PDB file of C-alpha atoms in Angstrom:
ATOM      1  CA  MET A  15      12.176  -8.594  -7.952  1.00 52.00           C
ATOM      2  CA  ASN A  16      11.320  -6.290 -11.510  1.00 80.00           C
ATOM      3  CA  GLU A  17       8.494  -7.244 -13.409  1.00 82.00           C
ATOM      4  CA  THR A  18      11.039  -7.724 -16.097  1.00 88.00           C
ATOM      5  CA  SER A  19      13.077 -10.152 -15.170  1.00 89.00           C
ATOM      6  CA  LYS A  20      10.302 -12.616 -13.607  1.00 89.00           C
ATOM      7  CA  THR A  21       8.519 -12.738 -17.099  1.00 88.00           C
ATOM      8  CA  LYS A  22      12.245 -13.530 -18.579  1.00 91.00           C
ATOM      9  CA  LYS A  23      11.793 -17.001 -16.359  1.00 92.00           C
ATOM     10  CA  LEU A  24       9.339 -17.805 -17.845  1.00 92.00           C
ATOM     11  CA  TRP A  25       9.204 -17.676 -21.306  1.00 94.00           C
ATOM     12  CA  SER A  26      10.491 -20.212 -23.861  1.00 95.00           C
ATOM     13  CA  GLU A  27      12.633 -19.408 -26.966  1.00 96.00           C
ATOM     14  CA  THR A  28       8.992 -18.324 -28.801  1.00 96.00           C
ATOM     15  CA  GLU A  29       8.903 -15.704 -26.361  1.00 95.00           C
ATOM     16  CA  TRP A  30      12.700 -14.539 -27.393  1.00 96.00           C
ATOM     17  CA  SER A  31      12.157 -14.844 -30.804  1.00 96.00           C
ATOM     18  CA  TYR A  32      10.103 -12.190 -30.297  1.00 96.00           C
ATOM     19  CA  LEU A  33      12.953 -10.210 -29.224  1.00 96.00           C
ATOM     20  CA  GLN A  34      15.571 -10.028 -32.179  1.00 96.00           C
ATOM     21  CA  GLY A  35      16.594  -7.117 -33.537  1.00 97.00           C
ATOM     22  CA  GLU A  36      18.143  -3.954 -32.028  1.00 98.00           C
ATOM     23  CA  GLY A  37      14.844  -2.426 -29.491  1.00 98.00           C
ATOM     24  CA  ILE A  38      13.936  -0.515 -27.222  1.00 98.00           C
ATOM     25  CA  ASP A  39      12.206  -1.013 -23.603  1.00 98.00           C
ATOM     26  CA  VAL A  40       9.927   1.601 -23.058  1.00 98.00           C
ATOM     27  CA  GLY A  41       8.906   2.147 -18.690  1.00 96.00           C
ATOM     28  CA  CYS A  42      12.019  -0.226 -17.938  1.00 94.00           C
ATOM     29  CA  GLY A  43      12.534   1.908 -15.283  1.00 92.00           C
ATOM     30  CA  PRO A  44      15.750  -0.701 -13.518  1.00 92.00           C
ATOM     31  CA  ASP A  45      15.654  -3.855 -15.528  1.00 92.00           C
ATOM     32  CA  PRO A  46      15.750  -4.031 -19.270  1.00 94.00           C
ATOM     33  CA  ILE A  47      14.561  -6.771 -21.684  1.00 96.00           C
ATOM     34  CA  THR A  48      18.271  -6.870 -22.634  1.00 93.00           C
ATOM     35  CA  LEU A  49      21.743  -5.078 -22.635  1.00 91.00           C
ATOM     36  CA  GLN A  50      21.872  -4.528 -25.772  1.00 94.00           C
ATOM     37  CA  ALA A  51      18.084  -2.384 -25.918  1.00 97.00           C
ATOM     38  CA  LYS A  52      17.824   0.389 -25.791  1.00 97.00           C
ATOM     39  CA  ALA A  53      16.180   1.692 -21.968  1.00 97.00           C
ATOM     40  CA  PHE A  54      14.031   4.502 -22.082  1.00 97.00           C
ATOM     41  CA  ASP A  55      12.233   4.910 -19.207  1.00 96.00           C
ATOM     42  CA  VAL A  56      10.470   9.074 -17.539  1.00 95.00           C
ATOM     43  CA  ALA A  57      14.239  10.208 -17.141  1.00 96.00           C
ATOM     44  CA  ASP A  58      14.227  10.127 -21.458  1.00 97.00           C
ATOM     45  CA  GLY A  59      10.868  11.336 -22.175  1.00 97.00           C
ATOM     46  CA  ASP A  60       7.152  11.162 -21.743  1.00 97.00           C
ATOM     47  CA  ALA A  61       5.937   7.995 -23.115  1.00 97.00           C
ATOM     48  CA  ASN A  62       2.577   9.430 -23.975  1.00 96.00           C
ATOM     49  CA  ASN A  63       4.491  10.859 -26.863  1.00 97.00           C
ATOM     50  CA  ILE A  64       8.099   8.919 -27.229  1.00 98.00           C
ATOM     51  CA  SER A  65       8.097  10.358 -31.307  1.00 97.00           C
ATOM     52  CA  ALA A  66       9.430  13.247 -29.240  1.00 97.00           C
ATOM     53  CA  HIS A  67      12.114  11.942 -27.308  1.00 98.00           C
ATOM     54  CA  VAL A  68      12.487   9.098 -30.044  1.00 98.00           C
ATOM     55  CA  ASN A  69      14.181   9.914 -33.400  1.00 95.00           C
ATOM     56  CA  LYS A  70      15.324   5.801 -35.058  1.00 96.00           C
ATOM     57  CA  LYS A  71      13.645   2.779 -35.806  1.00 98.00           C
ATOM     58  CA  TYR A  72      13.785  -0.576 -33.888  1.00 98.00           C
ATOM     59  CA  ASP A  73      12.730  -3.962 -34.869  1.00 98.00           C
ATOM     60  CA  PHE A  74      11.765  -4.622 -31.475  1.00 98.00           C
ATOM     61  CA  VAL A  75       9.305  -1.987 -29.131  1.00 98.00           C
ATOM     62  CA  PHE A  76       9.329  -3.918 -25.728  1.00 98.00           C
ATOM     63  CA  SER A  77       7.140  -2.887 -22.777  1.00 97.00           C
ATOM     64  CA  SER A  78       6.405  -4.144 -19.250  1.00 95.00           C
ATOM     65  CA  HIS A  79       3.961  -3.242 -16.836  1.00 94.00           C
ATOM     66  CA  CYS A  80       4.401   0.312 -18.449  1.00 96.00           C
ATOM     67  CA  LEU A  81       1.088   1.039 -20.391  1.00 97.00           C
ATOM     68  CA  GLU A  82      -1.349   1.295 -17.585  1.00 97.00           C
ATOM     69  CA  HIS A  83       0.812   4.095 -16.180  1.00 96.00           C
ATOM     70  CA  MET A  84      -0.062   6.018 -20.067  1.00 97.00           C
ATOM     71  CA  HIS A  85      -2.815   8.469 -20.011  1.00 97.00           C
ATOM     72  CA  ASP A  86      -4.202   7.774 -23.101  1.00 97.00           C
ATOM     73  CA  PRO A  87      -3.096   4.582 -24.086  1.00 98.00           C
ATOM     74  CA  PRO A  88      -4.450   3.628 -27.268  1.00 97.00           C
ATOM     75  CA  LYS A  89      -2.094   6.881 -27.915  1.00 97.00           C
ATOM     76  CA  ALA A  90       1.050   5.777 -25.992  1.00 98.00           C
ATOM     77  CA  LEU A  91       0.101   1.850 -28.185  1.00 98.00           C
ATOM     78  CA  ARG A  92       0.409   4.147 -32.086  1.00 98.00           C
ATOM     79  CA  GLU A  93       3.418   6.003 -30.990  1.00 98.00           C
ATOM     80  CA  TRP A  94       5.207   3.570 -29.792  1.00 98.00           C
ATOM     81  CA  TYR A  95       4.386   1.450 -32.680  1.00 98.00           C
ATOM     82  CA  SER A  96       5.714   4.268 -34.750  1.00 98.00           C
ATOM     83  CA  ILE A  97       9.287   3.894 -33.795  1.00 98.00           C
ATOM     84  CA  LEU A  98       9.229   0.098 -35.245  1.00 98.00           C
ATOM     85  CA  LYS A  99      11.049  -0.273 -38.757  1.00 98.00           C
ATOM     86  CA  PRO A 100       8.180  -2.026 -40.953  1.00 98.00           C
ATOM     87  CA  GLY A 101       7.768  -6.197 -39.951  1.00 97.00           C
ATOM     88  CA  GLY A 102       9.158  -5.209 -36.337  1.00 98.00           C
ATOM     89  CA  TYR A 103       7.392  -6.241 -33.739  1.00 98.00           C
ATOM     90  CA  LEU A 104       5.778  -4.457 -30.180  1.00 98.00           C
ATOM     91  CA  PHE A 105       5.706  -6.333 -27.492  1.00 97.00           C
ATOM     92  CA  VAL A 106       3.410  -5.192 -24.512  1.00 97.00           C
ATOM     93  CA  ILE A 107       2.475  -7.085 -21.345  1.00 95.00           C
ATOM     94  CA  ILE A 108      -0.005  -5.388 -18.849  1.00 95.00           C
ATOM     95  CA  PRO A 109      -1.113  -6.460 -15.516  1.00 93.00           C
ATOM     96  CA  ASP A 110      -4.745  -7.898 -15.714  1.00 94.00           C
ATOM     97  CA  GLU A 111      -7.492  -6.866 -13.816  1.00 95.00           C
ATOM     98  CA  ASP A 112      -9.236  -9.285 -11.918  1.00 95.00           C
ATOM     99  CA  LEU A 113      -6.329 -10.699 -11.341  1.00 92.00           C
ATOM    100  CA  TYR A 114      -3.540  -7.628 -10.684  1.00 91.00           C
ATOM    101  CA  GLU A 115      -6.719  -5.010  -9.151  1.00 92.00           C
ATOM    102  CA  GLN A 116      -8.841  -7.690  -7.891  1.00 93.00           C
ATOM    103  CA  GLY A 117     -12.051  -5.437  -8.189  1.00 93.00           C
ATOM    104  CA  HIS A 118     -10.153  -2.146  -6.543  1.00 93.00           C
ATOM    105  CA  PHE A 119      -9.566   1.067  -8.601  1.00 93.00           C
ATOM    106  CA  PRO A 120      -7.484   3.069  -8.147  1.00 92.00           C
ATOM    107  CA  SER A 121      -4.593   0.313  -7.373  1.00 93.00           C
ATOM    108  CA  ARG A 122      -4.257  -0.273  -3.574  1.00 92.00           C
ATOM    109  CA  PHE A 123      -1.635  -1.641  -5.042  1.00 90.00           C
ATOM    110  CA  ASN A 124       0.008   0.526  -7.149  1.00 92.00           C
ATOM    111  CA  THR A 125      -1.555   3.980  -7.393  1.00 93.00           C
ATOM    112  CA  ASP A 126      -0.221   5.209  -9.978  1.00 94.00           C
ATOM    113  CA  HIS A 127      -2.195   2.580 -13.073  1.00 96.00           C
ATOM    114  CA  LYS A 128      -3.998   5.604 -14.588  1.00 96.00           C
ATOM    115  CA  TRP A 129      -6.014   2.744 -16.563  1.00 96.00           C
ATOM    116  CA  THR A 130      -7.110  -1.738 -15.528  1.00 96.00           C
ATOM    117  CA  PHE A 131      -7.090  -4.320 -18.923  1.00 96.00           C
ATOM    118  CA  THR A 132      -9.333  -7.432 -19.116  1.00 95.00           C
ATOM    119  CA  ILE A 133      -9.032  -9.368 -22.286  1.00 91.00           C
ATOM    120  CA  SER A 134     -11.645 -11.343 -21.249  1.00 81.00           C
ATOM    121  CA  LYS A 135     -14.486  -9.522 -20.198  1.00 89.00           C
ATOM    122  CA  ARG A 136     -17.423  -7.978 -22.080  1.00 88.00           C
ATOM    123  CA  GLN A 137     -17.616  -6.319 -18.753  1.00 93.00           C
ATOM    124  CA  SER A 138     -15.593  -4.562 -16.316  1.00 95.00           C
ATOM    125  CA  TRP A 139     -16.016  -2.856 -12.790  1.00 96.00           C
ATOM    126  CA  SER A 140     -13.977  -1.246 -13.778  1.00 96.00           C
ATOM    127  CA  PRO A 141     -14.309   2.789 -14.535  1.00 95.00           C
ATOM    128  CA  LYS A 142     -11.065   2.648 -16.237  1.00 96.00           C
ATOM    129  CA  SER A 143     -10.875  -0.612 -18.308  1.00 96.00           C
ATOM    130  CA  LEU A 144     -10.523  -0.612 -21.462  1.00 95.00           C
ATOM    131  CA  ASN A 145     -10.540  -4.310 -23.582  1.00 94.00           C
ATOM    132  CA  VAL A 146      -7.407  -5.726 -25.665  1.00 90.00           C
ATOM    133  CA  LYS A 147      -9.322  -7.541 -27.848  1.00 86.00           C
TER     134      LYS A 147
END
């Protein structure tokens, strides 16, 4: 099963409330967040520079387990934010480095991971870690 489908099973109305209107799902592969969301994946262009490939603004930008594949996650987030309408939502799901990578970088589970992420630590074991706070 794909990451988005697994995540959706855990959601309440609160999570769905952010995904109203016209949206784009960055890095969804065959598993977009909704059937109405525009799917954007490798075949559509480089998500690191999404504004070069998307000339439209969306009510939401959703991405699940894609940011860790970007060369420069802060820049990618700025790019993704640039295609949001005013008041829109950027909804990003990323794996926690301790729960997913479990102390190993490069990843043993996905060799394309370029970054790890934490939310609660002052210092990481990973040489390529970003604290999302």
